[in-house]
């Protein structure tokens, strides 16, 4: 397992990192502009280098994109920290990718879906004018990765089939709240439905090239 993956998944200092990241978000939120775009979720969203690209002038949109995602987190974590991660920013658009760790950590499906529904319900209630985009989960690659013991552990409870089924269920939640459900995975999969080897560093997380593809697919929603 790569150092990057360990930092995102089994780092013994993970809880301390999460706490420090939330403190940094709280501090940044004090001067953040309201009514902008928000990316929220777990590591799959946290390592999306969108703010880095914005600060470097590599991408520009009509609204600034804030990233408030936290690695190795579940829907219950987001519920617990929803003020810091979402509501304090009062965003006009939210792109959410949370829940793959619920599957990976084998959280009971009923609990996972109930938590996700609560997240969407709170957003609907507190931010009624905000456009919400629930994202289909990215594909993974368990064929070219998963050779060492740590990687095998990572993939024991994760599969494209599981994520596909989970995506279909959160789509129903999004539909129930009249939110957008979007699939921005075009170009990520090979002919067998696996995440392309060149777009990932561990089979589970995207690398910058992967996020460039996702961003291209997101532009239609970011600019509407």
PDB file of C-alpha atoms in Angstrom:
ATOM      1  CA  UNK A   1       0.000   0.000   0.000  1.00  0.00           C
ATOM      2  CA  UNK A   2       1.382   3.412  -0.963  1.00  0.00           C
ATOM      3  CA  UNK A   3       2.184   6.098   1.599  1.00  0.00           C
ATOM      4  CA  UNK A   4      -0.586   8.199   0.070  1.00  0.00           C
ATOM      5  CA  UNK A   5      -3.156   5.459   0.621  1.00  0.00           C
ATOM      6  CA  UNK A   6      -2.006   4.821   4.188  1.00  0.00           C
ATOM      7  CA  UNK A   7      -2.332   8.532   4.947  1.00  0.00           C
ATOM      8  CA  UNK A   8      -5.900   8.421   3.654  1.00  0.00           C
ATOM      9  CA  UNK A   9      -6.987   5.189   5.331  1.00  0.00           C
ATOM     10  CA  UNK A  10      -4.956   3.545   8.115  1.00  0.00           C
ATOM     11  CA  UNK A  11      -2.757   6.354   9.455  1.00  0.00           C
ATOM     12  CA  UNK A  12      -2.630   5.952  13.280  1.00  0.00           C
ATOM     13  CA  UNK A  13      -2.787   9.751  13.524  1.00  0.00           C
ATOM     14  CA  UNK A  14      -5.896   9.888  11.350  1.00  0.00           C
ATOM     15  CA  UNK A  15      -8.297  11.126  14.031  1.00  0.00           C
ATOM     16  CA  UNK A  16      -5.900  13.922  14.976  1.00  0.00           C
ATOM     17  CA  UNK A  17      -5.546  14.865  11.303  1.00  0.00           C
ATOM     18  CA  UNK A  18      -9.315  14.982  10.870  1.00  0.00           C
ATOM     19  CA  UNK A  19      -9.687  17.185  13.939  1.00  0.00           C
ATOM     20  CA  UNK A  20      -6.968  19.547  12.752  1.00  0.00           C
ATOM     21  CA  UNK A  21      -8.514  19.724   9.281  1.00  0.00           C
ATOM     22  CA  UNK A  22     -11.903  20.640  10.759  1.00  0.00           C
ATOM     23  CA  UNK A  23     -10.252  23.397  12.819  1.00  0.00           C
ATOM     24  CA  UNK A  24      -8.638  24.742   9.666  1.00  0.00           C
ATOM     25  CA  UNK A  25     -11.992  24.656   7.890  1.00  0.00           C
ATOM     26  CA  UNK A  26     -13.664  26.525  10.755  1.00  0.00           C
ATOM     27  CA  UNK A  27     -10.976  29.200  10.596  1.00  0.00           C
ATOM     28  CA  UNK A  28     -11.184  29.485   6.810  1.00  0.00           C
ATOM     29  CA  UNK A  29     -14.972  29.682   6.940  1.00  0.00           C
ATOM     30  CA  UNK A  30     -14.780  32.926   8.909  1.00  0.00           C
ATOM     31  CA  UNK A  31     -13.435  34.785   5.880  1.00  0.00           C
ATOM     32  CA  UNK A  32     -14.979  32.638   3.147  1.00  0.00           C
ATOM     33  CA  UNK A  33     -17.426  34.271   0.775  1.00  0.00           C
ATOM     34  CA  UNK A  34     -21.013  33.080   1.079  1.00  0.00           C
ATOM     35  CA  UNK A  35     -23.007  31.786  -1.851  1.00  0.00           C
ATOM     36  CA  UNK A  36     -20.170  29.963  -3.568  1.00  0.00           C
ATOM     37  CA  UNK A  37     -19.784  26.327  -4.659  1.00  0.00           C
ATOM     38  CA  UNK A  38     -18.944  23.557  -2.191  1.00  0.00           C
ATOM     39  CA  UNK A  39     -17.305  20.160  -2.665  1.00  0.00           C
ATOM     40  CA  UNK A  40     -18.050  17.816   0.226  1.00  0.00           C
ATOM     41  CA  UNK A  41     -17.360  14.177   1.052  1.00  0.00           C
ATOM     42  CA  UNK A  42     -14.582  11.829   2.133  1.00  0.00           C
ATOM     43  CA  UNK A  43     -11.040  11.342   0.790  1.00  0.00           C
ATOM     44  CA  UNK A  44     -12.317  10.969  -2.777  1.00  0.00           C
ATOM     45  CA  UNK A  45     -13.371  14.604  -2.552  1.00  0.00           C
ATOM     46  CA  UNK A  46     -10.729  15.879  -0.121  1.00  0.00           C
ATOM     47  CA  UNK A  47      -7.851  15.078  -2.477  1.00  0.00           C
ATOM     48  CA  UNK A  48      -9.647  16.660  -5.464  1.00  0.00           C
ATOM     49  CA  UNK A  49      -7.112  19.486  -6.030  1.00  0.00           C
ATOM     50  CA  UNK A  50      -9.707  22.011  -7.146  1.00  0.00           C
ATOM     51  CA  UNK A  51      -8.674  24.811  -4.766  1.00  0.00           C
ATOM     52  CA  UNK A  52      -5.017  24.310  -5.688  1.00  0.00           C
ATOM     53  CA  UNK A  53      -5.927  24.676  -9.354  1.00  0.00           C
ATOM     54  CA  UNK A  54      -8.032  27.760  -8.610  1.00  0.00           C
ATOM     55  CA  UNK A  55      -5.262  29.430  -6.614  1.00  0.00           C
ATOM     56  CA  UNK A  56      -2.776  28.708  -9.406  1.00  0.00           C
ATOM     57  CA  UNK A  57      -5.146  30.262 -11.937  1.00  0.00           C
ATOM     58  CA  UNK A  58      -5.420  26.986 -13.846  1.00  0.00           C
ATOM     59  CA  UNK A  59      -9.226  26.957 -13.608  1.00  0.00           C
ATOM     60  CA  UNK A  60     -11.723  29.756 -13.129  1.00  0.00           C
ATOM     61  CA  UNK A  61     -15.459  29.609 -12.595  1.00  0.00           C
ATOM     62  CA  UNK A  62     -18.096  32.250 -11.889  1.00  0.00           C
ATOM     63  CA  UNK A  63     -18.263  30.988  -8.299  1.00  0.00           C
ATOM     64  CA  UNK A  64     -15.273  30.015  -6.183  1.00  0.00           C
ATOM     65  CA  UNK A  65     -15.167  26.333  -5.247  1.00  0.00           C
ATOM     66  CA  UNK A  66     -14.489  25.506  -1.609  1.00  0.00           C
ATOM     67  CA  UNK A  67     -13.481  21.984  -0.622  1.00  0.00           C
ATOM     68  CA  UNK A  68     -14.536  20.924   2.885  1.00  0.00           C
ATOM     69  CA  UNK A  69     -14.169  17.151   2.548  1.00  0.00           C
ATOM     70  CA  UNK A  70     -12.467  14.973   5.181  1.00  0.00           C
ATOM     71  CA  UNK A  71     -10.668  11.705   4.512  1.00  0.00           C
ATOM     72  CA  UNK A  72     -11.760   8.326   5.928  1.00  0.00           C
ATOM     73  CA  UNK A  73     -15.157   9.649   6.970  1.00  0.00           C
ATOM     74  CA  UNK A  74     -18.692   8.314   6.702  1.00  0.00           C
ATOM     75  CA  UNK A  75     -22.163   9.790   6.478  1.00  0.00           C
ATOM     76  CA  UNK A  76     -22.380   9.823  10.288  1.00  0.00           C
ATOM     77  CA  UNK A  77     -19.216  11.956  10.502  1.00  0.00           C
ATOM     78  CA  UNK A  78     -20.658  14.457   8.043  1.00  0.00           C
ATOM     79  CA  UNK A  79     -23.889  14.618  10.021  1.00  0.00           C
ATOM     80  CA  UNK A  80     -21.916  15.322  13.190  1.00  0.00           C
ATOM     81  CA  UNK A  81     -19.863  18.093  11.569  1.00  0.00           C
ATOM     82  CA  UNK A  82     -22.385  19.395   9.070  1.00  0.00           C
ATOM     83  CA  UNK A  83     -22.224  22.987  10.346  1.00  0.00           C
ATOM     84  CA  UNK A  84     -18.466  23.270   9.761  1.00  0.00           C
ATOM     85  CA  UNK A  85     -18.473  21.330   6.538  1.00  0.00           C
ATOM     86  CA  UNK A  86     -21.595  22.761   4.907  1.00  0.00           C
ATOM     87  CA  UNK A  87     -23.870  25.259   6.614  1.00  0.00           C
ATOM     88  CA  UNK A  88     -21.335  27.841   7.782  1.00  0.00           C
ATOM     89  CA  UNK A  89     -20.482  28.493   4.136  1.00  0.00           C
ATOM     90  CA  UNK A  90     -24.093  28.956   2.982  1.00  0.00           C
ATOM     91  CA  UNK A  91     -23.184  27.664  -0.504  1.00  0.00           C
ATOM     92  CA  UNK A  92     -25.312  28.184  -3.587  1.00  0.00           C
ATOM     93  CA  UNK A  93     -24.223  24.810  -5.005  1.00  0.00           C
ATOM     94  CA  UNK A  94     -23.163  21.604  -3.269  1.00  0.00           C
ATOM     95  CA  UNK A  95     -21.461  18.623  -4.891  1.00  0.00           C
ATOM     96  CA  UNK A  96     -21.492  15.651  -2.537  1.00  0.00           C
ATOM     97  CA  UNK A  97     -19.557  12.395  -2.719  1.00  0.00           C
ATOM     98  CA  UNK A  98     -19.920  10.589   0.609  1.00  0.00           C
ATOM     99  CA  UNK A  99     -20.704   7.004   1.527  1.00  0.00           C
ATOM    100  CA  UNK A 100     -18.060   4.762  -0.012  1.00  0.00           C
ATOM    101  CA  UNK A 101     -16.526   4.367   3.438  1.00  0.00           C
ATOM    102  CA  UNK A 102     -19.917   3.372   4.826  1.00  0.00           C
ATOM    103  CA  UNK A 103     -19.766   0.478   2.388  1.00  0.00           C
ATOM    104  CA  UNK A 104     -16.081  -0.147   3.052  1.00  0.00           C
ATOM    105  CA  UNK A 105     -16.514  -0.093   6.832  1.00  0.00           C
ATOM    106  CA  UNK A 106     -19.580  -2.323   6.472  1.00  0.00           C
ATOM    107  CA  UNK A 107     -21.974   0.137   8.076  1.00  0.00           C
ATOM    108  CA  UNK A 108     -25.461  -1.431   7.922  1.00  0.00           C
ATOM    109  CA  UNK A 109     -27.151  -0.288   4.729  1.00  0.00           C
ATOM    110  CA  UNK A 110     -30.230   0.993   6.554  1.00  0.00           C
ATOM    111  CA  UNK A 111     -28.050   3.197   8.774  1.00  0.00           C
ATOM    112  CA  UNK A 112     -26.018   4.468   5.816  1.00  0.00           C
ATOM    113  CA  UNK A 113     -29.094   5.379   3.778  1.00  0.00           C
ATOM    114  CA  UNK A 114     -30.838   6.934   6.770  1.00  0.00           C
ATOM    115  CA  UNK A 115     -27.788   9.102   7.459  1.00  0.00           C
ATOM    116  CA  UNK A 116     -27.561  10.149   3.819  1.00  0.00           C
ATOM    117  CA  UNK A 117     -31.253  11.000   3.814  1.00  0.00           C
ATOM    118  CA  UNK A 118     -30.802  13.108   6.954  1.00  0.00           C
ATOM    119  CA  UNK A 119     -27.953  15.015   5.310  1.00  0.00           C
ATOM    120  CA  UNK A 120     -30.118  15.802   2.294  1.00  0.00           C
ATOM    121  CA  UNK A 121     -33.111  16.660   4.490  1.00  0.00           C
ATOM    122  CA  UNK A 122     -31.098  19.142   6.547  1.00  0.00           C
ATOM    123  CA  UNK A 123     -29.720  20.783   3.419  1.00  0.00           C
ATOM    124  CA  UNK A 124     -33.210  21.007   1.947  1.00  0.00           C
ATOM    125  CA  UNK A 125     -34.511  22.592   5.150  1.00  0.00           C
ATOM    126  CA  UNK A 126     -31.671  25.026   5.912  1.00  0.00           C
ATOM    127  CA  UNK A 127     -30.575  25.883   2.373  1.00  0.00           C
ATOM    128  CA  UNK A 128     -33.786  25.729   0.320  1.00  0.00           C
ATOM    129  CA  UNK A 129     -32.345  27.772  -2.567  1.00  0.00           C
ATOM    130  CA  UNK A 130     -29.144  25.745  -2.869  1.00  0.00           C
ATOM    131  CA  UNK A 131     -28.645  23.457  -5.854  1.00  0.00           C
ATOM    132  CA  UNK A 132     -27.509  20.026  -4.695  1.00  0.00           C
ATOM    133  CA  UNK A 133     -25.676  17.513  -6.881  1.00  0.00           C
ATOM    134  CA  UNK A 134     -25.380  13.970  -5.530  1.00  0.00           C
ATOM    135  CA  UNK A 135     -22.544  12.196  -7.320  1.00  0.00           C
ATOM    136  CA  UNK A 136     -22.423   8.598  -8.496  1.00  0.00           C
ATOM    137  CA  UNK A 137     -19.495   6.791  -6.900  1.00  0.00           C
ATOM    138  CA  UNK A 138     -16.317   6.462  -8.940  1.00  0.00           C
ATOM    139  CA  UNK A 139     -15.256   3.034 -10.238  1.00  0.00           C
ATOM    140  CA  UNK A 140     -12.342   1.245  -8.582  1.00  0.00           C
ATOM    141  CA  UNK A 141      -9.652  -1.138  -9.843  1.00  0.00           C
ATOM    142  CA  UNK A 142      -9.134  -4.371  -7.914  1.00  0.00           C
ATOM    143  CA  UNK A 143      -7.434  -6.112 -10.845  1.00  0.00           C
ATOM    144  CA  UNK A 144      -4.178  -4.162 -11.111  1.00  0.00           C
ATOM    145  CA  UNK A 145      -4.053  -3.290  -7.410  1.00  0.00           C
ATOM    146  CA  UNK A 146      -4.672  -5.100  -4.135  1.00  0.00           C
ATOM    147  CA  UNK A 147      -1.576  -7.274  -4.116  1.00  0.00           C
ATOM    148  CA  UNK A 148      -0.153  -6.555  -0.662  1.00  0.00           C
ATOM    149  CA  UNK A 149      -1.952  -7.366   2.576  1.00  0.00           C
ATOM    150  CA  UNK A 150      -3.021  -3.780   3.342  1.00  0.00           C
ATOM    151  CA  UNK A 151      -4.494  -3.332  -0.132  1.00  0.00           C
ATOM    152  CA  UNK A 152      -6.272  -6.669   0.108  1.00  0.00           C
ATOM    153  CA  UNK A 153      -7.850  -5.459   3.340  1.00  0.00           C
ATOM    154  CA  UNK A 154      -8.930  -2.236   1.632  1.00  0.00           C
ATOM    155  CA  UNK A 155     -10.646  -4.103  -1.200  1.00  0.00           C
ATOM    156  CA  UNK A 156     -12.176  -6.912   0.869  1.00  0.00           C
ATOM    157  CA  UNK A 157     -15.311  -4.854   1.407  1.00  0.00           C
ATOM    158  CA  UNK A 158     -15.182  -2.681  -1.702  1.00  0.00           C
ATOM    159  CA  UNK A 159     -16.172  -3.580  -5.257  1.00  0.00           C
ATOM    160  CA  UNK A 160     -17.609  -1.904  -8.322  1.00  0.00           C
ATOM    161  CA  UNK A 161     -20.758  -3.966  -7.915  1.00  0.00           C
ATOM    162  CA  UNK A 162     -21.283  -2.745  -4.345  1.00  0.00           C
ATOM    163  CA  UNK A 163     -20.667   0.873  -5.300  1.00  0.00           C
ATOM    164  CA  UNK A 164     -22.995   0.589  -8.293  1.00  0.00           C
ATOM    165  CA  UNK A 165     -25.799  -0.719  -6.080  1.00  0.00           C
ATOM    166  CA  UNK A 166     -25.143   1.949  -3.457  1.00  0.00           C
ATOM    167  CA  UNK A 167     -25.171   4.636  -6.164  1.00  0.00           C
ATOM    168  CA  UNK A 168     -28.555   3.451  -7.391  1.00  0.00           C
ATOM    169  CA  UNK A 169     -29.936   3.748  -3.864  1.00  0.00           C
ATOM    170  CA  UNK A 170     -28.626   7.234  -3.197  1.00  0.00           C
ATOM    171  CA  UNK A 171     -30.060   8.261  -6.573  1.00  0.00           C
ATOM    172  CA  UNK A 172     -33.487   7.428  -5.164  1.00  0.00           C
ATOM    173  CA  UNK A 173     -32.754   9.622  -2.143  1.00  0.00           C
ATOM    174  CA  UNK A 174     -31.697  12.495  -4.391  1.00  0.00           C
ATOM    175  CA  UNK A 175     -34.845  12.066  -6.481  1.00  0.00           C
ATOM    176  CA  UNK A 176     -37.007  12.094  -3.343  1.00  0.00           C
ATOM    177  CA  UNK A 177     -35.565  15.485  -2.399  1.00  0.00           C
ATOM    178  CA  UNK A 178     -35.737  16.790  -5.983  1.00  0.00           C
ATOM    179  CA  UNK A 179     -31.955  17.137  -6.053  1.00  0.00           C
ATOM    180  CA  UNK A 180     -29.705  16.382  -9.015  1.00  0.00           C
ATOM    181  CA  UNK A 181     -28.074  12.972  -9.285  1.00  0.00           C
ATOM    182  CA  UNK A 182     -25.077  13.166 -11.605  1.00  0.00           C
ATOM    183  CA  UNK A 183     -22.683  10.698 -13.188  1.00  0.00           C
ATOM    184  CA  UNK A 184     -19.345  12.380 -13.933  1.00  0.00           C
ATOM    185  CA  UNK A 185     -17.443   9.136 -14.467  1.00  0.00           C
ATOM    186  CA  UNK A 186     -17.220   9.275 -18.256  1.00  0.00           C
ATOM    187  CA  UNK A 187     -13.718   8.249 -19.324  1.00  0.00           C
ATOM    188  CA  UNK A 188     -12.691   6.776 -15.964  1.00  0.00           C
ATOM    189  CA  UNK A 189     -13.425   3.107 -16.716  1.00  0.00           C
ATOM    190  CA  UNK A 190     -11.700   0.617 -18.987  1.00  0.00           C
ATOM    191  CA  UNK A 191     -13.551  -1.855 -21.206  1.00  0.00           C
ATOM    192  CA  UNK A 192     -14.185  -4.111 -18.206  1.00  0.00           C
ATOM    193  CA  UNK A 193     -15.665  -1.382 -16.043  1.00  0.00           C
ATOM    194  CA  UNK A 194     -12.595  -0.995 -13.835  1.00  0.00           C
ATOM    195  CA  UNK A 195     -10.999   2.338 -13.012  1.00  0.00           C
ATOM    196  CA  UNK A 196      -8.242   2.879 -15.570  1.00  0.00           C
ATOM    197  CA  UNK A 197      -4.831   2.034 -14.144  1.00  0.00           C
ATOM    198  CA  UNK A 198      -3.310   5.299 -15.323  1.00  0.00           C
ATOM    199  CA  UNK A 199      -5.925   7.369 -13.449  1.00  0.00           C
ATOM    200  CA  UNK A 200      -5.270   6.011  -9.945  1.00  0.00           C
ATOM    201  CA  UNK A 201      -2.370   5.557  -7.547  1.00  0.00           C
ATOM    202  CA  UNK A 202      -3.908   2.700  -5.560  1.00  0.00           C
ATOM    203  CA  UNK A 203      -6.991   1.423  -7.372  1.00  0.00           C
ATOM    204  CA  UNK A 204      -9.363   3.231  -5.028  1.00  0.00           C
ATOM    205  CA  UNK A 205      -8.391   6.916  -5.255  1.00  0.00           C
ATOM    206  CA  UNK A 206      -7.962   9.085  -8.329  1.00  0.00           C
ATOM    207  CA  UNK A 207      -4.722  10.820  -9.240  1.00  0.00           C
ATOM    208  CA  UNK A 208      -4.612  14.358 -10.726  1.00  0.00           C
ATOM    209  CA  UNK A 209      -5.188  13.018 -14.249  1.00  0.00           C
ATOM    210  CA  UNK A 210      -8.328  11.286 -13.011  1.00  0.00           C
ATOM    211  CA  UNK A 211      -9.570  14.461 -11.378  1.00  0.00           C
ATOM    212  CA  UNK A 212      -8.918  16.425 -14.562  1.00  0.00           C
ATOM    213  CA  UNK A 213     -11.343  14.093 -16.335  1.00  0.00           C
ATOM    214  CA  UNK A 214     -13.907  14.422 -13.558  1.00  0.00           C
ATOM    215  CA  UNK A 215     -13.607  18.205 -13.669  1.00  0.00           C
ATOM    216  CA  UNK A 216     -14.259  18.216 -17.412  1.00  0.00           C
ATOM    217  CA  UNK A 217     -17.409  16.185 -16.774  1.00  0.00           C
ATOM    218  CA  UNK A 218     -18.419  18.506 -13.935  1.00  0.00           C
ATOM    219  CA  UNK A 219     -18.090  21.733 -15.904  1.00  0.00           C
ATOM    220  CA  UNK A 220     -21.589  21.573 -17.347  1.00  0.00           C
ATOM    221  CA  UNK A 221     -22.981  21.559 -13.788  1.00  0.00           C
ATOM    222  CA  UNK A 222     -20.506  24.068 -12.375  1.00  0.00           C
ATOM    223  CA  UNK A 223     -21.357  26.578 -15.081  1.00  0.00           C
ATOM    224  CA  UNK A 224     -25.138  26.163 -15.279  1.00  0.00           C
TER     225      UNK A 224
END
